[in-house]
């Protein structure tokens, strides 16, 4: 196993120190090399997604999409909330630091017969919750990438996408959790040393049908308008099929409002989908100020994401994002006026 050597360093102290160091090293490597590396990961996924016969495009959410523009350009800030979150892992491990991290041997012994990491690990009494595999994996950088497929073709899409991801060695953390730990150590070390990593980040892959995604995108302006009128938090549930150990629907839905406002970045959309997204964004910026949209973002964020967007730089990037939507609205208006202008 590359980089992590967990077989020889099995105490909880050693495990959490390795994870914290790797994740923090990755976070602090805010270089152009890191941006190019992230872009490479994203572009490879998009090529794979476009190869799926029933594909209608793909999109990204979460990190790094909330710090980069639609062309994946921009400076990558160091996010102090991620560093704080990593250090919390060290504190969680302090009270049992000399104990053996029993999850390692359990994963090696039982992983093949585990349905997924939640069903077996969550009720397990042999490790405190904050040090179970999924909690540790959550500290690792990964990419949230989504495939949009033809309606009624989710099963076909998951079969093709799963095979292609496996072929090109793109994995979710759940598929090989110990290997994911090892890979991130190697990736972080490479970036710190100025070397382009040759392996991919762990990936969270999701699939959605085209009509369901378009419906959600179209609902955003109305949901934000009603939220303002009714004085409540905005919420639109999105529940894709996700690749964990196997393809499955997760227990809890995501709040699409947060993803839409913070990071939604489309790739290779059909013209129909692109038009739907553009129309939705234009309505949103015409009906709300940037400050109101930022408030909607914070209301729809999880506690961890709320803390992230306390970063002034992330707030600034958000305003740049919605300003680009306003520019889109202005261009559309200018194009319409030009079309209606009489010829002499």
CSV table of C-alpha atoms in Angstrom, one decimal:
chain,number,residue,atom,x,y,z
A,1,UNK,CA,0.0,0.0,0.0
A,2,UNK,CA,1.5,3.3,-1.1
A,3,UNK,CA,2.2,6.1,1.3
A,4,UNK,CA,0.0,5.2,4.2
A,5,UNK,CA,1.7,2.0,5.6
A,6,UNK,CA,-1.2,1.5,8.0
A,7,UNK,CA,-0.2,-2.1,8.6
A,8,UNK,CA,2.9,-1.0,10.6
A,9,UNK,CA,1.3,2.1,12.3
A,10,UNK,CA,-2.0,0.8,13.6
A,11,UNK,CA,-2.5,2.9,16.7
A,12,UNK,CA,-5.2,5.5,16.5
A,13,UNK,CA,-2.7,8.2,17.1
A,14,UNK,CA,-0.7,7.2,14.1
A,15,UNK,CA,-3.8,6.9,11.9
A,16,UNK,CA,-5.3,10.3,12.7
A,17,UNK,CA,-1.9,12.0,12.4
A,18,UNK,CA,-1.4,10.6,8.9
A,19,UNK,CA,-4.9,11.6,7.8
A,20,UNK,CA,-4.7,15.1,9.3
A,21,UNK,CA,-1.3,15.7,7.8
A,22,UNK,CA,-2.3,14.5,4.3
A,23,UNK,CA,-5.5,16.4,4.2
A,24,UNK,CA,-4.0,19.6,5.6
A,25,UNK,CA,-1.0,19.3,3.3
A,26,UNK,CA,-3.4,19.0,0.3
A,27,UNK,CA,-5.4,22.0,1.5
A,28,UNK,CA,-2.3,24.2,2.0
A,29,UNK,CA,-0.9,23.4,-1.5
A,30,UNK,CA,-2.9,26.2,-3.1
A,31,UNK,CA,-0.7,26.3,-6.2
A,32,UNK,CA,-1.3,26.5,-9.9
A,33,UNK,CA,-0.1,22.9,-10.1
A,34,UNK,CA,-2.9,21.9,-7.8
A,35,UNK,CA,-5.5,23.7,-9.9
A,36,UNK,CA,-4.1,21.9,-13.0
A,37,UNK,CA,-4.3,18.6,-11.2
A,38,UNK,CA,-7.9,19.2,-10.1
A,39,UNK,CA,-8.8,20.2,-13.6
A,40,UNK,CA,-7.2,17.1,-15.0
A,41,UNK,CA,-9.3,14.9,-12.6
A,42,UNK,CA,-12.5,16.8,-13.7
A,43,UNK,CA,-11.8,16.6,-17.4
A,44,UNK,CA,-11.1,12.9,-17.3
A,45,UNK,CA,-14.4,12.3,-15.5
A,46,UNK,CA,-16.2,14.4,-18.1
A,47,UNK,CA,-14.6,12.5,-21.0
A,48,UNK,CA,-15.7,9.2,-19.3
A,49,UNK,CA,-19.2,10.6,-18.7
A,50,UNK,CA,-19.5,11.7,-22.3
A,51,UNK,CA,-18.6,8.2,-23.4
A,52,UNK,CA,-21.7,6.7,-21.7
A,53,UNK,CA,-24.2,6.0,-24.4
A,54,UNK,CA,-27.1,7.6,-22.6
A,55,UNK,CA,-25.2,10.6,-21.3
A,56,UNK,CA,-26.8,14.1,-21.5
A,57,UNK,CA,-23.9,15.9,-19.9
A,58,UNK,CA,-22.3,16.1,-16.5
A,59,UNK,CA,-21.7,18.7,-13.7
A,60,UNK,CA,-19.7,19.2,-10.6
A,61,UNK,CA,-20.6,20.4,-7.1
A,62,UNK,CA,-18.7,21.2,-3.9
A,63,UNK,CA,-14.9,21.6,-3.9
A,64,UNK,CA,-13.2,22.9,-6.0
A,65,UNK,CA,-16.2,24.2,-8.0
A,66,UNK,CA,-17.1,26.9,-5.4
A,67,UNK,CA,-13.6,28.4,-5.8
A,68,UNK,CA,-13.2,28.1,-9.6
A,69,UNK,CA,-15.1,29.7,-12.5
A,70,UNK,CA,-17.0,27.8,-15.2
A,71,UNK,CA,-13.8,27.3,-17.1
A,72,UNK,CA,-12.0,25.9,-14.0
A,73,UNK,CA,-9.8,29.0,-13.7
A,74,UNK,CA,-9.1,31.0,-10.6
A,75,UNK,CA,-6.9,31.1,-7.5
A,76,UNK,CA,-7.5,28.4,-4.9
A,77,UNK,CA,-7.6,29.8,-1.4
A,78,UNK,CA,-6.6,27.9,1.7
A,79,UNK,CA,-9.8,27.2,3.6
A,80,UNK,CA,-9.3,27.5,7.3
A,81,UNK,CA,-12.5,25.5,8.1
A,82,UNK,CA,-11.0,22.5,6.4
A,83,UNK,CA,-7.8,22.8,8.5
A,84,UNK,CA,-9.9,23.2,11.7
A,85,UNK,CA,-11.9,20.1,10.7
A,86,UNK,CA,-8.8,18.1,10.2
A,87,UNK,CA,-7.4,19.1,13.5
A,88,UNK,CA,-10.6,18.1,15.2
A,89,UNK,CA,-9.8,14.6,14.2
A,90,UNK,CA,-6.6,14.8,16.2
A,91,UNK,CA,-8.6,15.9,19.2
A,92,UNK,CA,-11.1,13.1,18.7
A,93,UNK,CA,-8.3,10.6,18.8
A,94,UNK,CA,-6.5,11.9,21.9
A,95,UNK,CA,-8.5,10.0,24.5
A,96,UNK,CA,-7.8,6.7,22.8
A,97,UNK,CA,-4.6,7.5,21.0
A,98,UNK,CA,-2.7,4.4,22.2
A,99,UNK,CA,-5.4,2.0,21.2
A,100,UNK,CA,-5.3,0.0,18.0
A,101,UNK,CA,-7.4,1.3,15.2
A,102,UNK,CA,-9.4,-1.9,14.9
A,103,UNK,CA,-11.3,-0.8,11.8
A,104,UNK,CA,-8.2,-1.6,9.7
A,105,UNK,CA,-8.3,-5.4,10.4
A,106,UNK,CA,-12.1,-5.4,10.3
A,107,UNK,CA,-12.1,-3.8,6.8
A,108,UNK,CA,-9.5,-6.3,5.6
A,109,UNK,CA,-11.5,-9.2,7.1
A,110,UNK,CA,-15.0,-8.2,6.3
A,111,UNK,CA,-15.0,-5.6,3.5
A,112,UNK,CA,-15.9,-8.0,0.7
A,113,UNK,CA,-19.1,-9.1,2.4
A,114,UNK,CA,-20.1,-5.6,3.7
A,115,UNK,CA,-23.0,-4.1,1.9
A,116,UNK,CA,-21.5,-0.6,2.6
A,117,UNK,CA,-19.6,1.2,5.3
A,118,UNK,CA,-22.7,2.7,6.9
A,119,UNK,CA,-24.7,-0.5,7.6
A,120,UNK,CA,-21.9,-2.4,9.3
A,121,UNK,CA,-19.8,0.5,10.8
A,122,UNK,CA,-22.4,2.8,12.1
A,123,UNK,CA,-23.8,0.5,14.9
A,124,UNK,CA,-20.4,-1.1,15.6
A,125,UNK,CA,-19.5,-0.6,19.4
A,126,UNK,CA,-15.8,-1.3,18.9
A,127,UNK,CA,-14.8,2.2,17.8
A,128,UNK,CA,-16.1,5.7,18.7
A,129,UNK,CA,-18.2,7.2,16.0
A,130,UNK,CA,-15.7,10.0,15.1
A,131,UNK,CA,-13.0,7.5,14.3
A,132,UNK,CA,-14.9,5.1,12.2
A,133,UNK,CA,-13.8,4.7,8.5
A,134,UNK,CA,-16.4,7.0,6.9
A,135,UNK,CA,-15.7,9.8,9.4
A,136,UNK,CA,-12.0,9.5,8.7
A,137,UNK,CA,-12.6,9.4,4.9
A,138,UNK,CA,-14.7,12.5,5.2
A,139,UNK,CA,-11.5,14.4,6.0
A,140,UNK,CA,-10.0,13.4,2.7
A,141,UNK,CA,-10.3,15.6,-0.4
A,142,UNK,CA,-12.6,14.2,-3.1
A,143,UNK,CA,-14.6,15.3,-6.1
A,144,UNK,CA,-18.4,15.3,-6.4
A,145,UNK,CA,-19.2,14.6,-10.1
A,146,UNK,CA,-22.6,14.0,-11.6
A,147,UNK,CA,-23.7,12.2,-14.8
A,148,UNK,CA,-27.0,13.3,-16.3
A,149,UNK,CA,-28.6,10.6,-18.3
A,150,UNK,CA,-31.6,10.0,-20.5
A,151,UNK,CA,-34.9,9.5,-18.7
A,152,UNK,CA,-35.5,5.9,-17.7
A,153,UNK,CA,-31.8,5.0,-18.3
A,154,UNK,CA,-30.3,5.2,-14.8
A,155,UNK,CA,-29.6,1.4,-14.7
A,156,UNK,CA,-27.9,1.5,-18.1
A,157,UNK,CA,-25.9,4.6,-17.2
A,158,UNK,CA,-24.7,3.2,-13.9
A,159,UNK,CA,-23.5,0.0,-15.6
A,160,UNK,CA,-21.5,1.8,-18.2
A,161,UNK,CA,-20.2,4.6,-15.9
A,162,UNK,CA,-19.2,2.1,-13.2
A,163,UNK,CA,-17.2,0.0,-15.7
A,164,UNK,CA,-15.5,3.0,-17.2
A,165,UNK,CA,-14.5,4.4,-13.8
A,166,UNK,CA,-13.1,1.0,-12.8
A,167,UNK,CA,-11.2,0.7,-16.2
A,168,UNK,CA,-9.5,4.1,-15.7
A,169,UNK,CA,-8.9,3.5,-11.9
A,170,UNK,CA,-11.2,6.2,-10.6
A,171,UNK,CA,-12.6,5.1,-7.3
A,172,UNK,CA,-15.0,6.2,-4.6
A,173,UNK,CA,-13.6,6.2,-1.1
A,174,UNK,CA,-16.1,3.4,-0.2
A,175,UNK,CA,-14.8,1.1,-2.9
A,176,UNK,CA,-11.3,0.9,-1.3
A,177,UNK,CA,-11.2,3.0,1.9
A,178,UNK,CA,-7.7,2.0,3.0
A,179,UNK,CA,-6.3,2.6,-0.5
A,180,UNK,CA,-8.0,6.0,-0.6
A,181,UNK,CA,-6.1,7.0,2.5
A,182,UNK,CA,-2.9,5.8,0.9
A,183,UNK,CA,-3.6,7.6,-2.3
A,184,UNK,CA,-4.3,11.0,-0.7
A,185,UNK,CA,-1.0,10.8,1.2
A,186,UNK,CA,0.8,10.3,-2.1
A,187,UNK,CA,-1.2,13.0,-3.9
A,188,UNK,CA,-0.6,15.6,-1.1
A,189,UNK,CA,3.1,14.8,-0.9
A,190,UNK,CA,3.5,15.1,-4.7
A,191,UNK,CA,1.7,18.5,-4.7
A,192,UNK,CA,3.8,19.8,-1.8
A,193,UNK,CA,7.0,18.7,-3.7
A,194,UNK,CA,5.9,20.3,-6.9
A,195,UNK,CA,5.2,17.0,-8.7
A,196,UNK,CA,2.1,16.3,-10.7
A,197,UNK,CA,0.3,13.3,-9.1
A,198,UNK,CA,-0.2,10.3,-11.4
A,199,UNK,CA,-3.3,9.0,-9.5
A,200,UNK,CA,-6.8,10.4,-9.2
A,201,UNK,CA,-8.5,11.8,-6.2
A,202,UNK,CA,-11.3,9.8,-4.6
A,203,UNK,CA,-14.5,10.6,-6.4
A,204,UNK,CA,-18.2,10.7,-5.4
A,205,UNK,CA,-20.1,9.8,-8.5
A,206,UNK,CA,-23.8,10.4,-8.9
A,207,UNK,CA,-26.4,9.9,-11.6
A,208,UNK,CA,-29.6,11.9,-12.3
A,209,UNK,CA,-32.2,11.8,-15.1
A,210,UNK,CA,-32.4,14.8,-17.4
A,211,UNK,CA,-36.0,15.7,-16.7
A,212,UNK,CA,-35.5,15.5,-12.9
A,213,UNK,CA,-32.5,17.8,-13.1
A,214,UNK,CA,-34.2,20.3,-15.4
A,215,UNK,CA,-37.3,20.3,-13.1
A,216,UNK,CA,-35.1,21.2,-10.1
A,217,UNK,CA,-33.2,23.9,-12.0
A,218,UNK,CA,-36.5,25.4,-13.1
A,219,UNK,CA,-38.0,25.3,-9.6
A,220,UNK,CA,-35.1,27.3,-8.0
A,221,UNK,CA,-36.4,30.8,-8.9
A,222,UNK,CA,-39.9,30.0,-7.5
A,223,UNK,CA,-38.5,28.4,-4.4
A,224,UNK,CA,-36.4,31.4,-3.6
A,225,UNK,CA,-39.3,33.8,-4.3
A,226,UNK,CA,-41.6,31.7,-1.9
A,227,UNK,CA,-38.8,31.5,0.7
A,228,UNK,CA,-38.6,35.3,0.8
A,229,UNK,CA,-42.4,35.7,1.0
A,230,UNK,CA,-42.9,33.0,3.6
A,231,UNK,CA,-39.8,33.9,5.7
A,232,UNK,CA,-38.4,30.4,5.8
A,233,UNK,CA,-35.2,28.6,4.6
A,234,UNK,CA,-35.0,27.5,1.0
A,235,UNK,CA,-35.1,23.8,0.3
A,236,UNK,CA,-35.3,21.6,-2.8
A,237,UNK,CA,-34.4,18.0,-2.2
A,238,UNK,CA,-32.2,16.1,-4.7
A,239,UNK,CA,-31.6,12.4,-4.2
A,240,UNK,CA,-29.4,10.9,-7.0
A,241,UNK,CA,-28.2,7.4,-7.4
A,242,UNK,CA,-24.7,7.4,-6.0
A,243,UNK,CA,-21.8,5.1,-6.2
A,244,UNK,CA,-20.7,4.0,-2.7
A,245,UNK,CA,-19.5,0.5,-2.6
A,246,UNK,CA,-22.3,-0.2,-5.1
A,247,UNK,CA,-24.8,2.1,-6.7
A,248,UNK,CA,-27.5,3.1,-4.2
A,249,UNK,CA,-29.9,5.8,-3.3
A,250,UNK,CA,-28.7,7.4,0.0
A,251,UNK,CA,-30.9,7.8,3.0
A,252,UNK,CA,-30.8,11.5,3.1
A,253,UNK,CA,-31.4,14.0,0.2
A,254,UNK,CA,-29.1,16.9,-0.6
A,255,UNK,CA,-30.4,20.5,-0.6
A,256,UNK,CA,-30.1,21.4,-4.3
A,257,UNK,CA,-30.4,25.2,-3.4
A,258,UNK,CA,-27.0,25.1,-1.8
A,259,UNK,CA,-25.4,23.3,-4.7
A,260,UNK,CA,-27.1,25.5,-7.3
A,261,UNK,CA,-25.9,28.7,-5.6
A,262,UNK,CA,-22.5,27.7,-4.5
A,263,UNK,CA,-20.9,25.6,-7.1
A,264,UNK,CA,-23.1,24.0,-9.8
A,265,UNK,CA,-20.8,23.8,-12.9
A,266,UNK,CA,-22.2,22.3,-16.0
A,267,UNK,CA,-20.2,20.4,-18.7
A,268,UNK,CA,-21.4,19.2,-22.1
A,269,UNK,CA,-25.1,19.9,-21.4
A,270,UNK,CA,-27.5,19.5,-24.3
A,271,UNK,CA,-28.7,22.8,-25.7
A,272,UNK,CA,-32.1,22.3,-24.0
A,273,UNK,CA,-30.5,21.8,-20.6
A,274,UNK,CA,-28.2,24.8,-21.1
A,275,UNK,CA,-31.2,27.0,-22.0
A,276,UNK,CA,-33.0,25.8,-18.9
A,277,UNK,CA,-30.0,26.6,-16.7
A,278,UNK,CA,-29.5,30.0,-18.3
A,279,UNK,CA,-33.2,31.0,-18.0
A,280,UNK,CA,-33.2,29.9,-14.3
A,281,UNK,CA,-30.1,31.9,-13.4
A,282,UNK,CA,-31.3,35.0,-15.2
A,283,UNK,CA,-34.6,34.9,-13.2
A,284,UNK,CA,-32.7,34.4,-10.0
A,285,UNK,CA,-30.5,37.5,-10.4
A,286,UNK,CA,-33.3,39.6,-11.8
A,287,UNK,CA,-35.5,38.9,-8.7
A,288,UNK,CA,-32.9,39.0,-6.0
A,289,UNK,CA,-29.8,41.1,-5.0
A,290,UNK,CA,-26.4,39.4,-4.6
A,291,UNK,CA,-26.7,39.9,-0.9
A,292,UNK,CA,-30.1,38.1,-0.8
A,293,UNK,CA,-28.6,35.3,-2.7
A,294,UNK,CA,-25.7,35.0,-0.3
A,295,UNK,CA,-28.2,34.9,2.5
A,296,UNK,CA,-30.1,32.0,0.8
A,297,UNK,CA,-26.8,30.2,0.3
A,298,UNK,CA,-26.0,30.5,4.1
A,299,UNK,CA,-29.6,29.4,5.0
A,300,UNK,CA,-29.3,26.3,2.8
A,301,UNK,CA,-25.8,25.3,3.9
A,302,UNK,CA,-24.9,22.5,6.4
A,303,UNK,CA,-23.1,23.8,9.5
A,304,UNK,CA,-19.8,22.8,8.0
A,305,UNK,CA,-20.5,24.6,4.8
A,306,UNK,CA,-21.8,27.6,6.7
A,307,UNK,CA,-18.5,27.9,8.5
A,308,UNK,CA,-16.6,27.6,5.1
A,309,UNK,CA,-18.4,30.5,3.7
A,310,UNK,CA,-17.4,32.7,6.6
A,311,UNK,CA,-14.2,32.9,4.7
A,312,UNK,CA,-14.0,36.4,3.1
A,313,UNK,CA,-12.4,35.0,0.0
A,314,UNK,CA,-15.2,32.4,-0.6
A,315,UNK,CA,-17.8,35.2,-0.1
A,316,UNK,CA,-16.0,37.2,-2.7
A,317,UNK,CA,-15.9,34.3,-5.2
A,318,UNK,CA,-19.6,33.8,-4.6
A,319,UNK,CA,-20.4,37.4,-5.5
A,320,UNK,CA,-18.3,37.0,-8.7
A,321,UNK,CA,-20.2,33.9,-9.6
A,322,UNK,CA,-23.7,35.5,-9.4
A,323,UNK,CA,-22.3,38.7,-11.0
A,324,UNK,CA,-21.5,36.5,-14.0
A,325,UNK,CA,-25.2,35.5,-14.1
A,326,UNK,CA,-26.1,39.2,-14.2
A,327,UNK,CA,-23.8,39.7,-17.1
A,328,UNK,CA,-25.6,36.8,-18.8
A,329,UNK,CA,-28.9,38.6,-18.3
A,330,UNK,CA,-27.6,41.9,-19.7
A,331,UNK,CA,-26.2,40.1,-22.7
A,332,UNK,CA,-29.5,38.4,-23.4
A,333,UNK,CA,-31.3,41.8,-23.1
A,334,UNK,CA,-28.8,43.4,-25.5
A,335,UNK,CA,-29.2,40.5,-28.0
A,336,UNK,CA,-33.0,40.9,-27.9
A,337,UNK,CA,-32.8,44.6,-28.4
A,338,UNK,CA,-30.5,44.1,-31.4
A,339,UNK,CA,-32.9,41.6,-32.9
A,340,UNK,CA,-35.9,44.0,-32.5
A,341,UNK,CA,-34.0,47.0,-33.9
A,342,UNK,CA,-35.5,48.0,-37.3
A,343,UNK,CA,-33.2,47.8,-40.3
A,344,UNK,CA,-32.7,51.0,-42.4
